[in-house]
PDB file of C-alpha atoms in Angstrom:
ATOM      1  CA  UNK N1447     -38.925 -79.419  34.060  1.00  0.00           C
ATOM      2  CA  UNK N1448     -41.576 -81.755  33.873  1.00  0.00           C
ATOM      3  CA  UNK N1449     -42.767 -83.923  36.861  1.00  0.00           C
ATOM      4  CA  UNK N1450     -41.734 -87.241  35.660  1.00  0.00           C
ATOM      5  CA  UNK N1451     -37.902 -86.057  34.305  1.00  0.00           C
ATOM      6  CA  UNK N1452     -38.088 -84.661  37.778  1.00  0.00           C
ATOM      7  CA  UNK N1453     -38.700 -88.002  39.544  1.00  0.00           C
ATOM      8  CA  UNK N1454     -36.280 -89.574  37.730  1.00  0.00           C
ATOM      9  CA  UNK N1455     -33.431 -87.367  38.305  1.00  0.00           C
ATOM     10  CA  UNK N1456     -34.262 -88.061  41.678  1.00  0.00           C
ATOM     11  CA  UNK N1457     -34.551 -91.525  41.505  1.00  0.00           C
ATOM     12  CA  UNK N1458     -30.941 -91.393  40.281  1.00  0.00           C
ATOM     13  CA  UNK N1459     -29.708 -89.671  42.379  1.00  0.00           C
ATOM     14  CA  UNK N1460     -30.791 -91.968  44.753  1.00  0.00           C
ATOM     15  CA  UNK N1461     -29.316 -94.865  42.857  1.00  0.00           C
ATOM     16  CA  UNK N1462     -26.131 -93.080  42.670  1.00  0.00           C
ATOM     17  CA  UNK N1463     -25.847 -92.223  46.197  1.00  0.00           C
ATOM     18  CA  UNK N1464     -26.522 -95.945  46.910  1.00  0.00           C
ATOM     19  CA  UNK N1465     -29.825 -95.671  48.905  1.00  0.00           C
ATOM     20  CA  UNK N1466     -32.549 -98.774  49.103  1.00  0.00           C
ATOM     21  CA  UNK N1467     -34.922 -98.301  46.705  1.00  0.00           C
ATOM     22  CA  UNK N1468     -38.170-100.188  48.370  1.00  0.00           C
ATOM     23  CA  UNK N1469     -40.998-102.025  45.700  1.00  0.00           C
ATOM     24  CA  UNK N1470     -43.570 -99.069  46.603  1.00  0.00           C
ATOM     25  CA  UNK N1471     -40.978 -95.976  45.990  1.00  0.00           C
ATOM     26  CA  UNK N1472     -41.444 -94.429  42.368  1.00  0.00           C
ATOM     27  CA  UNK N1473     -39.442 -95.819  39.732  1.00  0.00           C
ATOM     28  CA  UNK N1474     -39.374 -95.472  36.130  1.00  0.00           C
ATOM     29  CA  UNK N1475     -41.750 -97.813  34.752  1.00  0.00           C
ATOM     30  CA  UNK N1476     -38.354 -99.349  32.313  1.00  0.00           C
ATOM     31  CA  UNK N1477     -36.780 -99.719  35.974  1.00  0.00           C
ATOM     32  CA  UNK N1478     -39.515-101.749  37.307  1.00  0.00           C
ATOM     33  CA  UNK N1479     -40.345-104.106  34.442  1.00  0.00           C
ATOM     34  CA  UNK N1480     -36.726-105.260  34.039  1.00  0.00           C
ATOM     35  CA  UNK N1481     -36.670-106.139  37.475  1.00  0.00           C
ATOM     36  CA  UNK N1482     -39.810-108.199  37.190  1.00  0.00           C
ATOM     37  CA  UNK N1483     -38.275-109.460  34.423  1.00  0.00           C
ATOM     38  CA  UNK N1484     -35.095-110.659  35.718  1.00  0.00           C
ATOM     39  CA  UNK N1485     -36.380-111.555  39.349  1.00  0.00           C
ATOM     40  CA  UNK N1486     -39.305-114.128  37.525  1.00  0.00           C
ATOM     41  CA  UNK N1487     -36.475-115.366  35.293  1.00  0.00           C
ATOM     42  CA  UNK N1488     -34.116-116.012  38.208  1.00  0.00           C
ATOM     43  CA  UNK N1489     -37.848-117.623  40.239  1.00  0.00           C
ATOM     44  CA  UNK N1490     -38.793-120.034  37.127  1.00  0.00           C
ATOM     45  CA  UNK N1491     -34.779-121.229  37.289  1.00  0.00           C
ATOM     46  CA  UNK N1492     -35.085-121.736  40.940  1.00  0.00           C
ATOM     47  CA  UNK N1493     -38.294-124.049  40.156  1.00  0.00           C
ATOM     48  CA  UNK N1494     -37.590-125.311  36.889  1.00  0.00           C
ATOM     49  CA  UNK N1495     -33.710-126.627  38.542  1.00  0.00           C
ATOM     50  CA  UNK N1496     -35.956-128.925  41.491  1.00  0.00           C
ATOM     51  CA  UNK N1497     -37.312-130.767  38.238  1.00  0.00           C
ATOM     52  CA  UNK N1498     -34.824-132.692  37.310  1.00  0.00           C
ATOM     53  CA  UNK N1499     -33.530-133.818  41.129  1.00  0.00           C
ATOM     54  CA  UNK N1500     -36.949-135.301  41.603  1.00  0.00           C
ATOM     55  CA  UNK N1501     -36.423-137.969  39.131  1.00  0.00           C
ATOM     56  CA  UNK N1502     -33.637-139.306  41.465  1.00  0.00           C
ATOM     57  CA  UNK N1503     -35.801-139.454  44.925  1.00  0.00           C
ATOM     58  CA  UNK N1504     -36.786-143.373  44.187  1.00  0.00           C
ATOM     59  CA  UNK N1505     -33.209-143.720  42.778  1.00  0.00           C
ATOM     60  CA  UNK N1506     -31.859-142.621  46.060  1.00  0.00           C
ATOM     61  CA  UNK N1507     -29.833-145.587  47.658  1.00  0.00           C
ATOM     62  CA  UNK N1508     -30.826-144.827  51.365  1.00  0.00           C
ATOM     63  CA  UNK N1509     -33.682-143.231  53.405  1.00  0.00           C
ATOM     64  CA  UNK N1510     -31.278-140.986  54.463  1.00  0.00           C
ATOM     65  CA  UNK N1511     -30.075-139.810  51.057  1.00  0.00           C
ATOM     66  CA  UNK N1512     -33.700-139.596  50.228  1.00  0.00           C
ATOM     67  CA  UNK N1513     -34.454-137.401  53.118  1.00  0.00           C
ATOM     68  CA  UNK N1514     -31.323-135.319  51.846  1.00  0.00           C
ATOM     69  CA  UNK N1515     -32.470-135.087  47.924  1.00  0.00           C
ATOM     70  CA  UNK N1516     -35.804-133.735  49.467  1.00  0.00           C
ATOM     71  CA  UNK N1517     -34.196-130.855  51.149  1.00  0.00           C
ATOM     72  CA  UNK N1518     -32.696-130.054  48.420  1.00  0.00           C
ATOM     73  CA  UNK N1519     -35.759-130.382  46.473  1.00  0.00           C
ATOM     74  CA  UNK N1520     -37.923-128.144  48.800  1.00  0.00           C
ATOM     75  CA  UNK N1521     -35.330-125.688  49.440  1.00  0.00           C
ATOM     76  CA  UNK N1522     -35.118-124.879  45.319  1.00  0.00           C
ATOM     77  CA  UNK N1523     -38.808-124.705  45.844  1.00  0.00           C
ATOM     78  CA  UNK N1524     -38.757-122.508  48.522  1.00  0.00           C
ATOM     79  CA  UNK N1525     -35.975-120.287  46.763  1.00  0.00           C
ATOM     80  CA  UNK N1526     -38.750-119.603  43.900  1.00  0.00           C
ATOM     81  CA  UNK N1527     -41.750-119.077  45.864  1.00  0.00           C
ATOM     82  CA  UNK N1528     -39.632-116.245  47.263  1.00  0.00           C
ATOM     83  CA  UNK N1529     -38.927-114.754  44.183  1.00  0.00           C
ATOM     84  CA  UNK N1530     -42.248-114.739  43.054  1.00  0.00           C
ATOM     85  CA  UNK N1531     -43.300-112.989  46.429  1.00  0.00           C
ATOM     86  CA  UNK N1532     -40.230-110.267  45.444  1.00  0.00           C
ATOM     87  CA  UNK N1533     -42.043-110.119  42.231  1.00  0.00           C
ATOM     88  CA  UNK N1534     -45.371-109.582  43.868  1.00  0.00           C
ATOM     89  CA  UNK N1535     -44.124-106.703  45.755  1.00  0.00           C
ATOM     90  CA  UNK N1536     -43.198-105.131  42.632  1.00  0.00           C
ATOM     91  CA  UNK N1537     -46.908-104.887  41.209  1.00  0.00           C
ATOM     92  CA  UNK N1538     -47.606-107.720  39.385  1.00  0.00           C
ATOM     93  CA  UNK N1539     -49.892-110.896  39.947  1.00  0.00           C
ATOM     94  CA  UNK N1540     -47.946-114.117  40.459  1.00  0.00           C
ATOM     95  CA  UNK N1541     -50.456-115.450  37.228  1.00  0.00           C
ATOM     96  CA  UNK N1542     -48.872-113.003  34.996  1.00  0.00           C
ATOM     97  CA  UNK N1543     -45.398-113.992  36.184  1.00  0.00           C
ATOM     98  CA  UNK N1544     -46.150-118.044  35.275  1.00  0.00           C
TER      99      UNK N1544
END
């Protein structure tokens, strides 16, 4: 058997018997790229969704609703800068994720 149909029986198995797979265990390279893929899809939502809200921060009737809109704002933010970190962990540069 060869080493990499090796590794990934392994891998699976590990899948299967629901262990944590960490970002610096072997994966197939497929494996890895999708989740790159779907964790910097699910980041650029998290950022692209703040967009829109700040249009309503000098709309906002109150101080206190503005303060509240903000939150809101920077959490979103904050959601995709940790996504992008996930990402990172993964093996690829936040640049090639943008």
């Amino acid at each position: 058997m060869s080493d990499v149909k090796n590794l990934e029986d392994r891998f699976q198995e590990r899948i299967d018997d629901e262990q944590k797979i960490e970002p610096r265990d072997w994966m197939p390279d497929k494996y890895r790229q999708n989740l790159i893929r779907q964790i910097s899809q699910h980041a650029h939502s998290e950022v692209v969704g703040m967009l829109p809200e700040g249009n309503w921060i000098s709309r906002a009737p109150s101080l206190r609703r503005k303060a509240i809109l903000l939150a809101k704002i920077q959490d979103e933010a904050g959601h995709g800068l940790y996504l992008y970190s996930a990402a990172e962990t993964l093996g690829v540069g936040r640049d090639q994720l943008i």
